[in-house]
Coordinates of C-alpha atoms in Angstrom, one line a residue:
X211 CA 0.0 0.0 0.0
X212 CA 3.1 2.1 0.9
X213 CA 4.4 2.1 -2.8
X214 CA 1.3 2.5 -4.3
X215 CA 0.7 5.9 -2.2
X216 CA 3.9 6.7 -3.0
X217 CA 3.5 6.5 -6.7
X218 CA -0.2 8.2 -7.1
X219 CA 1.5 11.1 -4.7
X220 CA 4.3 11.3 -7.4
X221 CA 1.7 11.5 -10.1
X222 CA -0.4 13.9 -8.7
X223 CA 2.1 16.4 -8.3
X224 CA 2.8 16.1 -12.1
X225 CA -0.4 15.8 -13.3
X226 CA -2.1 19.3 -11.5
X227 CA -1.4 21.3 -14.0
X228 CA -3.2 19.9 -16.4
X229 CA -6.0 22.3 -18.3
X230 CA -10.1 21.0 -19.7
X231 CA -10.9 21.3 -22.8
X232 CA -14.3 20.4 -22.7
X233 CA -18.6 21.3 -24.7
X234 CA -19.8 23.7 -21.7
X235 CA -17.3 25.6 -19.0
X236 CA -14.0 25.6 -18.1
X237 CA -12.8 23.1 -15.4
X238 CA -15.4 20.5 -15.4
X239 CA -14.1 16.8 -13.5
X240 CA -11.9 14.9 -16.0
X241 CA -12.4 11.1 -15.6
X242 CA -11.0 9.0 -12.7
X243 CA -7.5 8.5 -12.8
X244 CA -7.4 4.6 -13.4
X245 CA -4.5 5.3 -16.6
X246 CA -2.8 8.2 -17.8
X247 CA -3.2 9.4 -21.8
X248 CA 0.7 11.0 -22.0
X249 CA 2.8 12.8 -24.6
X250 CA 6.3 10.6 -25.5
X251 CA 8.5 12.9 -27.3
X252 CA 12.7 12.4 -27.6
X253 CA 15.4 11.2 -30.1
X254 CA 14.1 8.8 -32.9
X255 CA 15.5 5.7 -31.8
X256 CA 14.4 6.2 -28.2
X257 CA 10.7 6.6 -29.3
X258 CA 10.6 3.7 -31.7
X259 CA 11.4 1.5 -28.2
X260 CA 8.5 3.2 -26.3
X261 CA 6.4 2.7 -29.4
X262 CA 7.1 -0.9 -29.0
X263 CA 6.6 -1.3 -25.6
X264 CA 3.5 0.8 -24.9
X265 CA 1.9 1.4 -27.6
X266 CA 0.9 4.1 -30.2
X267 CA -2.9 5.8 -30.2
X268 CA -1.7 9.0 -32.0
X269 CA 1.6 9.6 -33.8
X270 CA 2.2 13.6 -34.2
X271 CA 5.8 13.1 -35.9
X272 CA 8.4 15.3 -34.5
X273 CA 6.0 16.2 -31.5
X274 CA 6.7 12.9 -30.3
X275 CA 3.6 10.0 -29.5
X276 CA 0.1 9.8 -27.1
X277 CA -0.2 6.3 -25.3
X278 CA -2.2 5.3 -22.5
X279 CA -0.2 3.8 -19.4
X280 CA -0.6 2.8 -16.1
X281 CA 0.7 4.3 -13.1
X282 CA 4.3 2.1 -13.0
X283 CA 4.4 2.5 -16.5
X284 CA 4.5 6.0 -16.3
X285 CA 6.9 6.3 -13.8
X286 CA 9.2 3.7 -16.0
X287 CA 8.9 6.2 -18.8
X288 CA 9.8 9.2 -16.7
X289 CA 13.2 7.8 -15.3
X290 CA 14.5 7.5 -18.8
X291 CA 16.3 10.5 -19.1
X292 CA 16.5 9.9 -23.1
X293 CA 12.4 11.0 -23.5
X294 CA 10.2 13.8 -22.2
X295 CA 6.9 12.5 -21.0
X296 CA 4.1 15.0 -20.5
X297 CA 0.3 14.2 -19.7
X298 CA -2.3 15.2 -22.6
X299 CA -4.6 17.9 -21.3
X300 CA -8.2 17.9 -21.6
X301 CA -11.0 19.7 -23.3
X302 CA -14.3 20.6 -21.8
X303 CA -17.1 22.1 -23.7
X304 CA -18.8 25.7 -24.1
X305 CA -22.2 25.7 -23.0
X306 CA -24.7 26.9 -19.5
X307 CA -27.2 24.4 -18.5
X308 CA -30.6 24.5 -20.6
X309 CA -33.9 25.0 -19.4
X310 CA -34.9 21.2 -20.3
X311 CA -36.3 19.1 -23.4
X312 CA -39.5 19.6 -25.2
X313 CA -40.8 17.7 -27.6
X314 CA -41.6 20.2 -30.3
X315 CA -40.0 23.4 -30.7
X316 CA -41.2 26.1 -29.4
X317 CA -40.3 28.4 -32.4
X318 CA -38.9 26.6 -35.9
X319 CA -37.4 29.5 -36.3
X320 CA -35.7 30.8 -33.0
X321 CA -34.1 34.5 -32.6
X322 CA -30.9 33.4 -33.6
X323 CA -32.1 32.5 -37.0
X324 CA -34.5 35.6 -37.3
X325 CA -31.1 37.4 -36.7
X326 CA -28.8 36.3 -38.5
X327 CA -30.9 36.1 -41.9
X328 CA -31.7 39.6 -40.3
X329 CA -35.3 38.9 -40.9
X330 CA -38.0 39.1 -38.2
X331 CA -40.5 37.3 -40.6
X332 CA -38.7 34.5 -41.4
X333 CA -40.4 31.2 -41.8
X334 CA -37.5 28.8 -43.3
X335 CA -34.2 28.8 -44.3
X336 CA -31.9 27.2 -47.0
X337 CA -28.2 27.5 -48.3
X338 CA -25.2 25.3 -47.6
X339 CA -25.8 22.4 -50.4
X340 CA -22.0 21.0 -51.4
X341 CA -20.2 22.4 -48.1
X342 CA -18.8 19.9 -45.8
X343 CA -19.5 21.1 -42.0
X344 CA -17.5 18.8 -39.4
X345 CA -18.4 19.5 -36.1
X346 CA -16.1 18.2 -33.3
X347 CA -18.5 17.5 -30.2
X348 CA -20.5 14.9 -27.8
X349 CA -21.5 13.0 -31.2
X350 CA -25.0 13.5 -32.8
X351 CA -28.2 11.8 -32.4
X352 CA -28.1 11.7 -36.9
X353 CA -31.4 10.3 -36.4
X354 CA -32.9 13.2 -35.2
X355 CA -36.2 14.1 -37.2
X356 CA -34.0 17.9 -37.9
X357 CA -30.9 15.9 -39.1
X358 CA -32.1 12.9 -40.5
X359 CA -30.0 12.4 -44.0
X360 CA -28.0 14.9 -43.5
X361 CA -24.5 13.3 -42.0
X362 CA -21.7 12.2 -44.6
X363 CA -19.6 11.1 -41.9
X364 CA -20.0 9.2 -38.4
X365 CA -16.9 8.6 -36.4
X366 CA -15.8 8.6 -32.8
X367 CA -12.2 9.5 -31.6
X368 CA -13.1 8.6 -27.8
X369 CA -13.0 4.9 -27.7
X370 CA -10.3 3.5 -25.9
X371 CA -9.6 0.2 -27.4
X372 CA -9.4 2.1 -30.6
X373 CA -8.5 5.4 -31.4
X374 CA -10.7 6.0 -34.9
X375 CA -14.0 4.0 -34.8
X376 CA -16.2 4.6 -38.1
X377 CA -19.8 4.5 -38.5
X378 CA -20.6 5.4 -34.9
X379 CA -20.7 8.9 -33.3
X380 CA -23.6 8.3 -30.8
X381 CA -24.3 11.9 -28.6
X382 CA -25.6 10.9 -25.0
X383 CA -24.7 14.4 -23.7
X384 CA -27.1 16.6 -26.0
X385 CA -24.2 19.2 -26.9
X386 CA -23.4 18.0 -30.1
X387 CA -26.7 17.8 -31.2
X388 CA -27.4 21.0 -30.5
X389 CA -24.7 22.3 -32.0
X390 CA -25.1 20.2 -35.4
X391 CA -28.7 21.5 -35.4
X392 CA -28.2 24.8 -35.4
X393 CA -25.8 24.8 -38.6
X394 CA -28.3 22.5 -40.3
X395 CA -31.7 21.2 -39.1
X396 CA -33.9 21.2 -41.9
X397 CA -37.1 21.4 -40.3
X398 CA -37.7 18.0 -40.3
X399 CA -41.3 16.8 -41.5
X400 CA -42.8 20.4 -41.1
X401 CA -43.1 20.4 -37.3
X402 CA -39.1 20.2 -36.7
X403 CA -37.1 23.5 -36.1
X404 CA -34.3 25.4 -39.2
X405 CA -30.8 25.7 -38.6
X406 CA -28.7 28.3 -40.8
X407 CA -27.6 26.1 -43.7
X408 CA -29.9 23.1 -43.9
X409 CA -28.6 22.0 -47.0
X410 CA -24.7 21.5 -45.8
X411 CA -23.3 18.0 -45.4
X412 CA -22.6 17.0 -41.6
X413 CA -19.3 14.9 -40.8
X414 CA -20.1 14.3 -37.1
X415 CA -16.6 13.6 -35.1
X416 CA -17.2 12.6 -31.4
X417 CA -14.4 13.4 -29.9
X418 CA -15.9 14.6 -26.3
X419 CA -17.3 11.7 -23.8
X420 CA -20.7 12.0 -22.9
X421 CA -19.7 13.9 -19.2
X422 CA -18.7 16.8 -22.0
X423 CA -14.8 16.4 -21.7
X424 CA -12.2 14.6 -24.2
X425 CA -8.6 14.5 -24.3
X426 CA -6.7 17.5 -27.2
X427 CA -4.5 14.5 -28.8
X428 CA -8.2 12.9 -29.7
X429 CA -9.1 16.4 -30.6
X430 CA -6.0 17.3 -32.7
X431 CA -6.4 13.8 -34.2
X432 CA -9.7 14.5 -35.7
X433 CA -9.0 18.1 -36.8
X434 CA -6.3 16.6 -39.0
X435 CA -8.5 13.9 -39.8
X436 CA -11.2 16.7 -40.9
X437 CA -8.2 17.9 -43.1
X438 CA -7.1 14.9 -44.8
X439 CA -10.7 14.0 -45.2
X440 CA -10.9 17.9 -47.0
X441 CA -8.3 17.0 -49.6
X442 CA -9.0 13.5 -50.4
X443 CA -12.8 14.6 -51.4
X444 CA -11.5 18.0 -52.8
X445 CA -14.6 19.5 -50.9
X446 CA -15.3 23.3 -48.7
X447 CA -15.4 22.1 -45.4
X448 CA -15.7 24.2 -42.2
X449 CA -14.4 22.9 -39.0
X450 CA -16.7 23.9 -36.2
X451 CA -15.6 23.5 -32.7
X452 CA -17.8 24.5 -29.7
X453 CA -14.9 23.6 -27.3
X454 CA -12.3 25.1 -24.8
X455 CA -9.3 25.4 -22.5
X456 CA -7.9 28.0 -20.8
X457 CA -4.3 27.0 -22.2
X458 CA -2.5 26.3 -25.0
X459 CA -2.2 23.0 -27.0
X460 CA 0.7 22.0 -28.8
X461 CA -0.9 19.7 -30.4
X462 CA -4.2 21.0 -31.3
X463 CA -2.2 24.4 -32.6
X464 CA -0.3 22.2 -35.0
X465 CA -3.5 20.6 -36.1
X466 CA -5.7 23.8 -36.8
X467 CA -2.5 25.1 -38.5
X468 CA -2.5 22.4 -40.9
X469 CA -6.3 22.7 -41.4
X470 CA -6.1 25.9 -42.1
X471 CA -2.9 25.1 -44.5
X472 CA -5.8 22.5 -46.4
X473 CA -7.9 25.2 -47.4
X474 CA -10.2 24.7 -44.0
X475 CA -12.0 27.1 -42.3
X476 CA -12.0 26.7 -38.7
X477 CA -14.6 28.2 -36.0
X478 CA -14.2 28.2 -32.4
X479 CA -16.1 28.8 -29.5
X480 CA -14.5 32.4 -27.6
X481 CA -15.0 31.1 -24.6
X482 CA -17.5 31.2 -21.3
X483 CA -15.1 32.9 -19.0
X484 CA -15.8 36.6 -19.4
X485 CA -16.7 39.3 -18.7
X486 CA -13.5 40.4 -17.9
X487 CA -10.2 41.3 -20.3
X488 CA -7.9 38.4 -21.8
X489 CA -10.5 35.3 -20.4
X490 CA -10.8 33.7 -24.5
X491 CA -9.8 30.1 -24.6
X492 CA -8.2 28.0 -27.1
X493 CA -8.4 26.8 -29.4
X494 CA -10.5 29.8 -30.8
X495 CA -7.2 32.1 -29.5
X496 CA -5.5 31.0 -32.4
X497 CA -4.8 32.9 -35.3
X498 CA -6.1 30.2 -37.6
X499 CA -9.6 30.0 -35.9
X500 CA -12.4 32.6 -36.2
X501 CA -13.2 32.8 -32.4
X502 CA -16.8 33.3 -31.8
X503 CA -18.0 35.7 -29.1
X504 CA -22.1 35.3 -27.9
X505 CA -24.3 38.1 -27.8
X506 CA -28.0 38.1 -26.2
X507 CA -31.1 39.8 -27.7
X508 CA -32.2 43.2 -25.2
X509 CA -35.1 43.0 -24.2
X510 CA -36.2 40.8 -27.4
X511 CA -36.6 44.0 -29.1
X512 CA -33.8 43.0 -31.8
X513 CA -30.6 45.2 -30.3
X514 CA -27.6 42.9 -29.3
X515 CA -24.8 43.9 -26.7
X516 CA -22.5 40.8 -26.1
X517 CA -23.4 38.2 -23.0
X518 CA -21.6 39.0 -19.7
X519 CA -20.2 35.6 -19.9
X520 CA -18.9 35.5 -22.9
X521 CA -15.1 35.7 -23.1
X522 CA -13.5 38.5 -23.8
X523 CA -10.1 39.2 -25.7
X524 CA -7.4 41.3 -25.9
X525 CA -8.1 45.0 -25.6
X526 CA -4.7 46.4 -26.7
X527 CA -5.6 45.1 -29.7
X528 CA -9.3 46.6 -30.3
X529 CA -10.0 49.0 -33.5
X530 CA -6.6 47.7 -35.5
X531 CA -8.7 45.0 -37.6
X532 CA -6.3 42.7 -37.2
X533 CA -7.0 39.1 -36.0
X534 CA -3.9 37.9 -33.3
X535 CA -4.0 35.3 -31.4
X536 CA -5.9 36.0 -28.3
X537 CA -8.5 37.7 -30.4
X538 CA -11.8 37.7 -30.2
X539 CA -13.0 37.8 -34.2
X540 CA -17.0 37.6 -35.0
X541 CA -19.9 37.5 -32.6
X542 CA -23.6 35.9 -33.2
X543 CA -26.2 34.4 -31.1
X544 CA -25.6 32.5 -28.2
X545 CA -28.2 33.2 -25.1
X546 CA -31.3 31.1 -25.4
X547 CA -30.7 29.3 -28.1
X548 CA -33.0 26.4 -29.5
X549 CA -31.8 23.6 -30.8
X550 CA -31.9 19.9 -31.3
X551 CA -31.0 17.1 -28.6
X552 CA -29.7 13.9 -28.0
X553 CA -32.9 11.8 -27.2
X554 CA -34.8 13.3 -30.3
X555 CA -36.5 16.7 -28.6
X556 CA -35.0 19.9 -28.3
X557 CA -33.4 21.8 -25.7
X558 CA -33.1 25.8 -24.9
X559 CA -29.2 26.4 -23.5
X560 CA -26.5 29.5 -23.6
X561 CA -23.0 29.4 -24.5
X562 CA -20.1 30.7 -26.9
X563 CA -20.6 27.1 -27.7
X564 CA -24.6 28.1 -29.4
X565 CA -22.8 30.8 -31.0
X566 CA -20.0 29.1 -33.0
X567 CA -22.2 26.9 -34.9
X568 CA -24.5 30.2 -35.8
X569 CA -20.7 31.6 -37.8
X570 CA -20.3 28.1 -38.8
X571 CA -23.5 27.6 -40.7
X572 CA -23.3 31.1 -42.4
X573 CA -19.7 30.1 -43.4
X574 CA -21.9 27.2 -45.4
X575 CA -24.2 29.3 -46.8
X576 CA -22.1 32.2 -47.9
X577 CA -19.3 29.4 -49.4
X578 CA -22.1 27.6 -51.8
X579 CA -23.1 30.7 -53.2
X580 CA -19.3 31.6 -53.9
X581 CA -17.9 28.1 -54.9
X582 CA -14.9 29.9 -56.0
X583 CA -13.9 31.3 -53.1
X584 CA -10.7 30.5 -51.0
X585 CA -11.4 29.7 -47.0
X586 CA -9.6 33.0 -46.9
X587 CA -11.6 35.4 -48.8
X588 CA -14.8 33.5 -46.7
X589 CA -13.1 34.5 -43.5
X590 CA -12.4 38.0 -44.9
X591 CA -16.3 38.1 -46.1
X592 CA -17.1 37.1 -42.6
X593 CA -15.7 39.6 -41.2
X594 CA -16.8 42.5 -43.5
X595 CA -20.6 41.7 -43.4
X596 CA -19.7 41.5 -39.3
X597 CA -18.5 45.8 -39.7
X598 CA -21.8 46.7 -41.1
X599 CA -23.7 45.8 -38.1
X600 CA -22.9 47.5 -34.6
X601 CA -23.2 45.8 -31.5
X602 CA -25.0 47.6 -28.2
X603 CA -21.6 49.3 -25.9
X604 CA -21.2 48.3 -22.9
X605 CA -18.5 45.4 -21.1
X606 CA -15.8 46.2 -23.6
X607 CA -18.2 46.1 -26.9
X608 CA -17.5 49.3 -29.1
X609 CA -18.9 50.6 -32.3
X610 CA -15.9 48.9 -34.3
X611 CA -13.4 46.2 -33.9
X612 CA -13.1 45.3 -30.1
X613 CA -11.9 43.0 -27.7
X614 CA -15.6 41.7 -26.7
X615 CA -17.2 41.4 -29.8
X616 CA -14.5 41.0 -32.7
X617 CA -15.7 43.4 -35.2
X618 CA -19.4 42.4 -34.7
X619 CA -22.3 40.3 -36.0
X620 CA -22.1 39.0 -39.5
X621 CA -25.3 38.2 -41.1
X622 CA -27.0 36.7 -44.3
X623 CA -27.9 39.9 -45.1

């Protein structure tokens, strides 16, 4: 008992400093500690032995290996002086609890959608058809009476047995769901609810369990999995991640680098940490994802001012219309937002995370009508339609490009 104290008090102390990435807040409970998910990295010859021994889930080249070990295991591995062992961090999600499930919508076309098709009358929508969305969440209920037909792709990073498991990307948690819906639920059978580009093609990755938490080398995995996928099909695919840490990964960096090298656009979730100064998360911090603040309808009276908890990012930067990392880039809707859910219903909740997927499915829309354009004249489009339309002041949102909302709320039209 003595040794086996001694070791999960040695692992402890190198494992507290590891950050969530996760669909929801920031630091929700990773999963008990039973193995350890670890970065290998080192001289060549020295990781082909560890690769032997323990086994490879993810190979990331140069930035060395992920494996899963046990507790001696990992100790083995961190008295060889040759390699530099690390654990993986983990990602929680970016949404606030919801108000519960209903069985039918309550409106098939919620604020959000009114909106951003800046239309108070609306009573469908359209757009998207040929555009690849891949949304990295929970899974998707692709069942769903709203989704039905529309998923190209089905797989799930999470399994641990094996790494990349086709066919399945079951959501238990509801977060992914709602996300995919409100990119492209198409209204189902004429009692379902619209997302903003029903006509889009869904490639649902799971790479978050169903307690809303995964681990970044699953995440960074699938991103360049989303990539690859991009190029062999020679297709417009946005990447849309409703997903956070407060830090920085390596890993995930490298991936949404090399997405964004394939011609993908990638949207991320700002973050539900504000409202205070320098709070976004990654990976939507990165210069290669359009991070996505959340703003709230006042007073339902169609005036937007962003959400108190919505992330906030640098405010040295604001009115230079430049996107560094740490900047916030776009804003759209993201209190109250309707959506589908796991068990077939749908679900009211708030987040940066209700947000992205509002950027994401106008990405679609705006990229079928322009075939021709590059993923970066999209994001510049984005962001021009997002100038014309001012955002309420107040906790750091200005008239122009700021550190709350980006430089505001793009819309259809």
């Amino acid at each position: 008992m003595k040794g086996k104290k001694a070791i999960g008090a040695a692992l402890l102390s190198m494992t507290m400093g590891l950050s969530m990435f996760a669909a929801g807040v920031f630091g929700q409970a990773p999963e008990t500690q039973d193995s350890y998910r670890i970065l290998v990295h080192g001289p060549s010859a020295e990781k082909a032995k560890a690769k032997d021994q323990y086994g490879i889930r993810w190979d990331f080249g140069e930035t060395g290996f992920t494996t899963t070990v046990n507790a001696p295991q990992y100790l083995a591995l961190l008295k060889n002086k040759n390699l530099k062992v690390e654990p993986v961090s983990q990602v929680l999600l970016e949404a606030k609890p919801g108000s519960g499930a209903q069985a039918a919508p309550s409106d098939r076309t919620p604020w959000g959608m009114e909106a951003i098709y800046n239309d108070s009358n609306l009573q469908a929508t359209s757009g998207g058809s040929g555009v690849k969305v891949a949304v990295l969440d929970t899974g998707v209920n692709v069942n769903h009476a709203d989704l039905a037909g529309s998923d190209e792709q089905c797989k799930d990073f999470t399994n641990r047995r094996s790494p990349l498991v086709n066919g399945t990307c079951t959501d238990k948690n509801g977060h992914g769901t709602h996300v995919a819906g409100t990119v492209l639920a198409d209204g189902g059978s004429g009692n379902g609810i619209y997302g903003v580009a029903p006509e889009a093609d869904l490639w649902a990755y799971k790479v978050l369990n169903d307690q809303g938490s995964g681990y970044s080398d699953d995440i960074a995995a699938a991103i360049q999995h989303v990539a690859d996928e991009a190029a062999r099909t020679n297709s417009h695919v946005v990447l849309s991640m409703s997903l956070g840490s407060s830090s920085k990964s390596t890993m995930i960096a490298d991936a949404v680098d090399y997405a964004y090298g394939k011609g993908v656009l990638v949207v991320a979730a700002a973050g539900n940490s504000g409202p205070n100064a320098d709070t976004i998360g990654y990976p939507g911090a990165l210069t290669n994802a359009v991070a996505v603040a959340a703003l709230e309808d006042v007073q339902e009276n169609g005036t937007y001012r962003v959400a108190d908890f919505s992330s906030r990012g640098n405010p040295a930067t604001d009115g230079d219309y430049l996107i560094q990392e740490r900047d916030v880039e776009v804003s759209a809707p993201g209190r109250s937002i309707e959506s589908t859910w796991y068990d077939g219903s749908y679900n009211t909740i708030s987040g940066t995370s209700m947000a992205t997927p509002h950027v994401s499915g106008l990405a679609a829309k705006i990229w079928a009508e322009n075939p021709n354009m590059s993923h970066n004249q999209l994001r510049a489009e984005l962001q021009n339609r997002a100038k014309a339309n001012d955002i309420q002041g107040g906790s750091g949102a200005t008239s122009g490009d700021d550190y709350a909302s980006g430089f505001g709320f793009p819309r259809v039209k």
